[in-house]
Amino acid sequence: MVVNSVEFLFFFVIVFLLYYLPFRSNVKLQNIVLLAGSFFFYGICEIKMIPLLFISILVFYFIGIQIERYRDKNNVLTSVFSYLGIVLGIGLLIYFKYFNFFIESISSSLTAIGLHSNLHTFNIILPIGISFFTFKLISYTLEIERGNITASHDIVAFSNYISFFPTILSGPIDRPGKFLPQLAKFRSFNYNTATDGCKQILWGMIKKMLIADNIALFVDPCWTYVNEQSSFTLLLAIIFFPIQLYMDFSGYSDMAIGVGKLLNISVAKNFNYPFFGRNIAEYWRNWHMSLTGWLTDYVFMPLNIKYRDYGVNGSIFAIILTFVLIGMWHGASWTFVLFGLYQGLLYIPLMKSGAFFKKKKIKLNKSGYPCFKDFRKMVFTYFLFSVGLILFKAPSLLYSYHFLHAIVNNWSLPLITVSEWSRPVVFFGLSCLLIVHEWNHRKDEYAFSAPLFIKSHFFRIVFYYVVFAVVLAFAADSTQFIYFQF
Amino acid sequence: MKKFLFETLGPLLVVIIIYFAFDPFKVIRSYSSYYTDGQPQLVALDKDFVSLKTYQVSPETKKYDSFIFGNSCSMFYNVADWKKFLKKESVPYHFDASSETLYGIEKKIEYISNNGKLTDVLIVADANLLKQDKPKKGHLYAISPELVHYTNFVPFHLSFFKAAIDPKLSLSIIAYKMLGRRIGSIVDDRVLSYDSIHNEVRFRLFEDEIKKGCYYNESRMKVFYQRDSIGNYSESVLGENQISLLNRINDIVRSNNARCKIVISPLYDQVKFNNRDLKILEDIFGKHSVYDFSGVNDITEDYHNYYETAHYRPKAAAYILNRVYQ
């Protein structure tokens, strides 16, 4: 059940009505409705993994209370429970996501040096959303240990933090310090917040259903039938993919945030107009912010402090390691490891030159758009990111090699016919216009949040329904959200 | 709150009311006939559902004992042609579905066995149909909830509601009603001949055009591609699940003492049905129950036996019936 489906609409209407109407002013009942909705939602997606989610919540609830109990009193026990939380959280990820990857890597390494191995992979089902909810569990443990938050003594509220249905499948990864206090208070209905939520959902639908799914019609076949595509077509597929990925993932994030607003719950922001980044650091600062922020706080910063004696080289090491982890977070494959490494390596010139530490404002021309120099940097950064995504998109290293090989060798193949690519190209053009629109609204929370020029309330509503109808009419056949696989 | 609910749920409620009132896919209410003879069926229906409902509401329900199962290719097996090879008192019925699956056929045979008579079974299959061991997605291919003990009731109806709220559908219907011709490919304006007793659908216009010699015109000929698959075999599609479904079909057929014939369709692509799969079918149903018309043969060689590359004509189906039953 995806957020932009009819099934979700009916599910959400029921949750919404139960959430606000029968249980007025009762925060506990409101949280119970939310939790029941979240478990139902997760169960529809992955019923077999409900016990795993439930047990994880119980264990970390207990760990959180124990850390708080011994914090400031018994450092050893505090550390024991903190490490237990971290080990269990990472252990969950390793077992479900990386175990077979490690076995395969060891086995192929042994084979490569001429040794025979009897190592076999296991049939492990990857629980949907595990990368997102384990990060929340670890974050919760670390925040209590650091004394930034107090442990939750309300199991329902804590369960809601971990399993909150709009974000459990694909994030954003909320932090307990901001999310849990919201669940302690009664959330009354707020018309402005709710309508803003609806607008953000609509904006997410435009991005996902209208843009991403239509561009996918071009990009996905290029990747499936690499050898049949001309070099030019494959280059276009590389250029189109970051837009598809952005529209897909940020579209989902907008819908999740919008659903949160309808429940009067603030969800972490995940994207902040990343295509306006003039270097890779600015780009990543605004791309999948809830993940990069998480890794900055819990991995990069501690490493940076640890290796500060080594100066810039220490920071470079910290950043490369952080990016390798970002890559690995996406999946158990060497392609993701190299994707992370590639992104990390792009930081080296920035850090060596000191540009990483300087924050310069974008220079504008008379029309209010970026000056040519900054625009050129944005395009170049986009290009660098696009190239890295070859590793992200390829199912294996060998496949990415085939893809690059085809780009070099397929110049003689005919281009795909105009009828095949006219629709995706139109939507790529439309997405460029949307990005211009985003530039004009870059100071807003999302590019559709500004009040409409239409003064009549009735016609404003009509306008939004017309946009909604256009999205439904021109949406391509729905494809799964790209980040569901992670 | 009231204002917000009025602005958001209000339009949704209106859409739901319109959907229930118009029932564009004819899945809400029961109809005595799902197609109108001599009229086009503008909105494509779920043939699986139509076949089941027509079977249930027909005055002949109790008498039906001979069934043709399969995908849209099976539509062109005339019951009149088939009846020649059945017992005099037999009443045949088309129990087909769009893009039928092996799973769907098993469910249908099971349903008939539990609710009616089964004397003769004709399964019109191909590799793609035999491969499908699970229900298909999409409103046009959804299996009727009754056939699967209502386990898919909610997703079944949601898939139709989802299809109905696509503005392209309503705009196409409105445009057709206003202009009298279709725009795009959503609305189907082909006039149907429909025999509700046997659930037999025909596009008479096609045969009329063929008789007049104007059917195979330049634009239609474009689809008849040059075949280069001569000597090619389809991949083996019968795995453990498929074999289990086939055994179940055979068990039901045997328990009803019914006669079963399986025809492997002569598809235009001329790809020969896999030998291993053919052997499995023969082992399960008996050598004299399975007839393979795939590959290069007198039917597939002549494009005049086809409307387009996916469907062969009733005259080819009649020829097959003669070969199978004589």
mmCIF file of N, CA and C in Angstrom, chain B residues 79-147:
data_model
loop_
_atom_site.group_PDB
_atom_site.id
_atom_site.type_symbol
_atom_site.label_atom_id
_atom_site.label_comp_id
_atom_site.label_asym_id
_atom_site.label_seq_id
_atom_site.Cartn_x
_atom_site.Cartn_y
_atom_site.Cartn_z
ATOM 1 N N VAL B 79 -19.327 -21.711 -30.375
ATOM 2 C CA VAL B 79 -20.006 -22.823 -29.699
ATOM 3 C C VAL B 79 -20.751 -23.681 -30.719
ATOM 4 N N ALA B 80 -21.239 -23.026 -31.778
ATOM 5 C CA ALA B 80 -21.963 -23.777 -32.813
ATOM 6 C C ALA B 80 -21.038 -24.814 -33.459
ATOM 7 N N ASP B 81 -19.789 -24.409 -33.686
ATOM 8 C CA ASP B 81 -18.818 -25.348 -34.266
ATOM 9 C C ASP B 81 -18.493 -26.473 -33.283
ATOM 10 N N TRP B 82 -18.384 -26.099 -32.019
ATOM 11 C CA TRP B 82 -17.999 -27.081 -30.999
ATOM 12 C C TRP B 82 -19.135 -28.080 -30.737
ATOM 13 N N LYS B 83 -20.341 -27.557 -30.764
ATOM 14 C CA LYS B 83 -21.518 -28.363 -30.431
ATOM 15 C C LYS B 83 -21.619 -29.616 -31.312
ATOM 16 N N LYS B 84 -21.092 -29.503 -32.536
ATOM 17 C CA LYS B 84 -21.148 -30.644 -33.464
ATOM 18 C C LYS B 84 -20.469 -31.878 -32.870
ATOM 19 N N PHE B 85 -19.502 -31.605 -31.978
ATOM 20 C CA PHE B 85 -18.712 -32.716 -31.429
ATOM 21 C C PHE B 85 -19.142 -33.094 -30.008
ATOM 22 N N LEU B 86 -20.185 -32.458 -29.540
ATOM 23 C CA LEU B 86 -20.648 -32.743 -28.177
ATOM 24 C C LEU B 86 -21.930 -33.571 -28.232
ATOM 25 N N LYS B 87 -22.340 -34.019 -27.041
ATOM 26 C CA LYS B 87 -23.608 -34.771 -26.993
ATOM 27 C C LYS B 87 -24.748 -33.840 -27.392
ATOM 28 N N LYS B 88 -25.803 -34.427 -27.872
ATOM 29 C CA LYS B 88 -26.933 -33.629 -28.372
ATOM 30 C C LYS B 88 -27.480 -32.663 -27.323
ATOM 31 N N GLU B 89 -27.602 -33.188 -26.088
ATOM 32 C CA GLU B 89 -28.239 -32.382 -25.041
ATOM 33 C C GLU B 89 -27.272 -31.391 -24.381
ATOM 34 N N SER B 90 -26.011 -31.402 -24.804
ATOM 35 C CA SER B 90 -25.018 -30.524 -24.163
ATOM 36 C C SER B 90 -25.319 -29.045 -24.390
ATOM 37 N N VAL B 91 -25.046 -28.257 -23.355
ATOM 38 C CA VAL B 91 -25.182 -26.795 -23.501
ATOM 39 C C VAL B 91 -23.813 -26.174 -23.229
ATOM 40 N N PRO B 92 -23.152 -25.700 -24.288
ATOM 41 C CA PRO B 92 -21.797 -25.153 -24.098
ATOM 42 C C PRO B 92 -21.795 -23.694 -23.633
ATOM 43 N N TYR B 93 -20.693 -23.322 -23.035
ATOM 44 C CA TYR B 93 -20.577 -21.965 -22.471
ATOM 45 C C TYR B 93 -19.116 -21.498 -22.554
ATOM 46 N N HIS B 94 -18.945 -20.239 -22.956
ATOM 47 C CA HIS B 94 -17.601 -19.638 -22.974
ATOM 48 C C HIS B 94 -17.263 -19.123 -21.579
ATOM 49 N N PHE B 95 -16.311 -19.751 -20.916
ATOM 50 C CA PHE B 95 -15.926 -19.279 -19.577
ATOM 51 C C PHE B 95 -14.521 -18.685 -19.678
ATOM 52 N N ASP B 96 -14.380 -17.720 -20.554
ATOM 53 C CA ASP B 96 -13.054 -17.148 -20.816
ATOM 54 C C ASP B 96 -12.775 -15.922 -19.950
ATOM 55 N N ALA B 97 -11.552 -15.457 -19.981
ATOM 56 C CA ALA B 97 -11.161 -14.234 -19.269
ATOM 57 C C ALA B 97 -10.069 -13.553 -20.078
ATOM 58 N N SER B 98 -10.018 -12.235 -19.983
ATOM 59 C CA SER B 98 -8.950 -11.525 -20.682
ATOM 60 C C SER B 98 -7.620 -11.898 -20.052
ATOM 61 N N SER B 99 -6.671 -12.207 -20.890
ATOM 62 C CA SER B 99 -5.342 -12.587 -20.417
ATOM 63 C C SER B 99 -5.443 -13.639 -19.310
ATOM 64 N N GLU B 100 -6.207 -14.665 -19.606
ATOM 65 C CA GLU B 100 -6.475 -15.726 -18.623
ATOM 66 C C GLU B 100 -5.180 -16.353 -18.094
ATOM 67 N N THR B 101 -5.292 -16.879 -16.877
ATOM 68 C CA THR B 101 -4.141 -17.537 -16.248
ATOM 69 C C THR B 101 -4.486 -19.000 -15.972
ATOM 70 N N LEU B 102 -3.481 -19.808 -15.782
ATOM 71 C CA LEU B 102 -3.717 -21.203 -15.399
ATOM 72 C C LEU B 102 -4.423 -21.235 -14.043
ATOM 73 N N TYR B 103 -4.014 -20.317 -13.183
ATOM 74 C CA TYR B 103 -4.619 -20.178 -11.864
ATOM 75 C C TYR B 103 -6.129 -19.934 -12.004
ATOM 76 N N GLY B 104 -6.487 -19.012 -12.897
ATOM 77 C CA GLY B 104 -7.891 -18.650 -13.108
ATOM 78 C C GLY B 104 -8.689 -19.831 -13.632
ATOM 79 N N ILE B 105 -8.119 -20.591 -14.553
ATOM 80 C CA ILE B 105 -8.839 -21.746 -15.118
ATOM 81 C C ILE B 105 -9.097 -22.779 -14.025
ATOM 82 N N GLU B 106 -8.095 -23.003 -13.198
ATOM 83 C CA GLU B 106 -8.275 -23.981 -12.118
ATOM 84 C C GLU B 106 -9.408 -23.548 -11.186
ATOM 85 N N LYS B 107 -9.444 -22.246 -10.880
ATOM 86 C CA LYS B 107 -10.486 -21.744 -9.973
ATOM 87 C C LYS B 107 -11.868 -21.877 -10.619
ATOM 88 N N LYS B 108 -11.941 -21.624 -11.910
ATOM 89 C CA LYS B 108 -13.232 -21.693 -12.606
ATOM 90 C C LYS B 108 -13.729 -23.133 -12.667
ATOM 91 N N ILE B 109 -12.835 -24.048 -12.984
ATOM 92 C CA ILE B 109 -13.249 -25.453 -13.071
ATOM 93 C C ILE B 109 -13.696 -25.950 -11.694
ATOM 94 N N GLU B 110 -12.986 -25.531 -10.691
ATOM 95 C CA GLU B 110 -13.351 -25.911 -9.321
ATOM 96 C C GLU B 110 -14.744 -25.364 -8.972
ATOM 97 N N TYR B 111 -14.973 -24.107 -9.361
ATOM 98 C CA TYR B 111 -16.264 -23.476 -9.074
ATOM 99 C C TYR B 111 -17.395 -24.231 -9.769
ATOM 100 N N ILE B 112 -17.185 -24.552 -11.050
ATOM 101 C CA ILE B 112 -18.240 -25.248 -11.799
ATOM 102 C C ILE B 112 -18.480 -26.630 -11.195
ATOM 103 N N SER B 113 -17.404 -27.287 -10.831
ATOM 104 C CA SER B 113 -17.527 -28.618 -10.246
ATOM 105 C C SER B 113 -18.370 -28.569 -8.970
ATOM 106 N N ASN B 114 -18.215 -27.494 -8.217
ATOM 107 C CA ASN B 114 -18.963 -27.371 -6.953
ATOM 108 C C ASN B 114 -20.390 -26.876 -7.155
ATOM 109 N N ASN B 115 -20.622 -26.190 -8.265
ATOM 110 C CA ASN B 115 -21.930 -25.540 -8.429
ATOM 111 C C ASN B 115 -22.718 -25.974 -9.661
ATOM 112 N N GLY B 116 -22.138 -26.787 -10.504
ATOM 113 C CA GLY B 116 -22.869 -27.161 -11.715
ATOM 114 C C GLY B 116 -22.414 -28.484 -12.268
ATOM 115 N N LYS B 117 -22.564 -28.635 -13.573
ATOM 116 C CA LYS B 117 -22.206 -29.903 -14.237
ATOM 117 C C LYS B 117 -20.968 -29.703 -15.097
ATOM 118 N N LEU B 118 -20.222 -30.752 -15.265
ATOM 119 C CA LEU B 118 -19.007 -30.683 -16.076
ATOM 120 C C LEU B 118 -18.927 -31.954 -16.923
ATOM 121 N N THR B 119 -19.185 -31.793 -18.206
ATOM 122 C CA THR B 119 -19.146 -32.974 -19.084
ATOM 123 C C THR B 119 -18.006 -32.858 -20.084
ATOM 124 N N ASP B 120 -17.880 -31.654 -20.642
ATOM 125 C CA ASP B 120 -16.830 -31.427 -21.632
ATOM 126 C C ASP B 120 -16.050 -30.168 -21.303
ATOM 127 N N VAL B 121 -14.742 -30.280 -21.430
ATOM 128 C CA VAL B 121 -13.875 -29.125 -21.155
ATOM 129 C C VAL B 121 -12.945 -28.922 -22.342
ATOM 130 N N LEU B 122 -12.868 -27.698 -22.810
ATOM 131 C CA LEU B 122 -11.905 -27.359 -23.857
ATOM 132 C C LEU B 122 -11.048 -26.207 -23.328
ATOM 133 N N ILE B 123 -9.768 -26.467 -23.181
ATOM 134 C CA ILE B 123 -8.868 -25.415 -22.682
ATOM 135 C C ILE B 123 -8.015 -24.923 -23.846
ATOM 136 N N VAL B 124 -8.150 -23.645 -24.149
ATOM 137 C CA VAL B 124 -7.348 -23.047 -25.219
ATOM 138 C C VAL B 124 -6.177 -22.343 -24.545
ATOM 139 N N ALA B 125 -4.997 -22.892 -24.706
ATOM 140 C CA ALA B 125 -3.857 -22.396 -23.923
ATOM 141 C C ALA B 125 -2.692 -21.989 -24.805
ATOM 142 N N ASP B 126 -1.751 -21.365 -24.186
ATOM 143 C CA ASP B 126 -0.450 -21.105 -24.814
ATOM 144 C C ASP B 126 0.575 -21.009 -23.683
ATOM 145 N N ALA B 127 1.827 -20.830 -24.029
ATOM 146 C CA ALA B 127 2.878 -20.844 -23.004
ATOM 147 C C ALA B 127 2.641 -19.766 -21.957
ATOM 148 N N ASN B 128 2.208 -18.597 -22.410
ATOM 149 C CA ASN B 128 2.025 -17.485 -21.485
ATOM 150 C C ASN B 128 0.915 -17.782 -20.479
ATOM 151 N N LEU B 129 -0.163 -18.369 -20.947
ATOM 152 C CA LEU B 129 -1.274 -18.702 -20.038
ATOM 153 C C LEU B 129 -0.823 -19.765 -19.036
ATOM 154 N N LEU B 130 -0.132 -20.768 -19.526
ATOM 155 C CA LEU B 130 0.265 -21.872 -18.648
ATOM 156 C C LEU B 130 1.312 -21.458 -17.615
ATOM 157 N N LYS B 131 2.007 -20.383 -17.920
ATOM 158 C CA LYS B 131 3.046 -19.886 -17.008
ATOM 159 C C LYS B 131 2.432 -19.241 -15.759
ATOM 160 N N GLN B 132 1.246 -18.670 -15.924
ATOM 161 C CA GLN B 132 0.659 -17.831 -14.862
ATOM 162 C C GLN B 132 0.041 -18.687 -13.776
ATOM 163 N N ASP B 133 0.735 -18.786 -12.655
ATOM 164 C CA ASP B 133 0.230 -19.600 -11.548
ATOM 165 C C ASP B 133 -0.334 -18.759 -10.411
ATOM 166 N N LYS B 134 -0.453 -17.468 -10.682
ATOM 167 C CA LYS B 134 -1.011 -16.565 -9.670
ATOM 168 C C LYS B 134 -2.012 -15.635 -10.355
ATOM 169 N N PRO B 135 -2.938 -15.037 -9.587
ATOM 170 C CA PRO B 135 -3.879 -14.117 -10.239
ATOM 171 C C PRO B 135 -3.151 -12.902 -10.792
ATOM 172 N N LYS B 136 -3.685 -12.380 -11.877
ATOM 173 C CA LYS B 136 -3.046 -11.213 -12.492
ATOM 174 C C LYS B 136 -3.533 -9.931 -11.848
ATOM 175 N N LYS B 137 -2.692 -8.909 -11.954
ATOM 176 C CA LYS B 137 -3.092 -7.601 -11.432
ATOM 177 C C LYS B 137 -3.731 -6.784 -12.552
ATOM 178 N N GLY B 138 -4.441 -5.743 -12.190
ATOM 179 C CA GLY B 138 -5.078 -4.888 -13.189
ATOM 180 C C GLY B 138 -6.562 -5.196 -13.267
ATOM 181 N N HIS B 139 -7.361 -4.141 -13.350
ATOM 182 C CA HIS B 139 -8.803 -4.347 -13.248
ATOM 183 C C HIS B 139 -9.384 -5.194 -14.379
ATOM 184 N N LEU B 140 -8.779 -5.188 -15.537
ATOM 185 C CA LEU B 140 -9.335 -5.957 -16.655
ATOM 186 C C LEU B 140 -9.031 -7.447 -16.530
ATOM 187 N N TYR B 141 -8.096 -7.770 -15.665
ATOM 188 C CA TYR B 141 -7.663 -9.166 -15.539
ATOM 189 C C TYR B 141 -7.951 -9.745 -14.156
ATOM 190 N N ALA B 142 -8.612 -8.960 -13.319
ATOM 191 C CA ALA B 142 -8.817 -9.390 -11.925
ATOM 192 C C ALA B 142 -9.727 -10.613 -11.866
ATOM 193 N N ILE B 143 -9.386 -11.527 -11.013
ATOM 194 C CA ILE B 143 -10.208 -12.725 -10.860
ATOM 195 C C ILE B 143 -11.408 -12.400 -9.969
ATOM 196 N N SER B 144 -12.557 -12.954 -10.309
ATOM 197 C CA SER B 144 -13.787 -12.653 -9.557
ATOM 198 C C SER B 144 -13.646 -13.100 -8.109
ATOM 199 N N PRO B 145 -14.062 -12.262 -7.172
ATOM 200 C CA PRO B 145 -13.913 -12.615 -5.752
ATOM 201 C C PRO B 145 -14.557 -13.953 -5.394
ATOM 202 N N GLU B 146 -15.683 -14.258 -6.022
ATOM 203 C CA GLU B 146 -16.377 -15.511 -5.688
ATOM 204 C C GLU B 146 -15.521 -16.741 -5.993
ATOM 205 N N LEU B 147 -14.669 -16.621 -6.987
ATOM 206 C CA LEU B 147 -13.847 -17.781 -7.365
ATOM 207 C C LEU B 147 -12.734 -18.044 -6.356
#
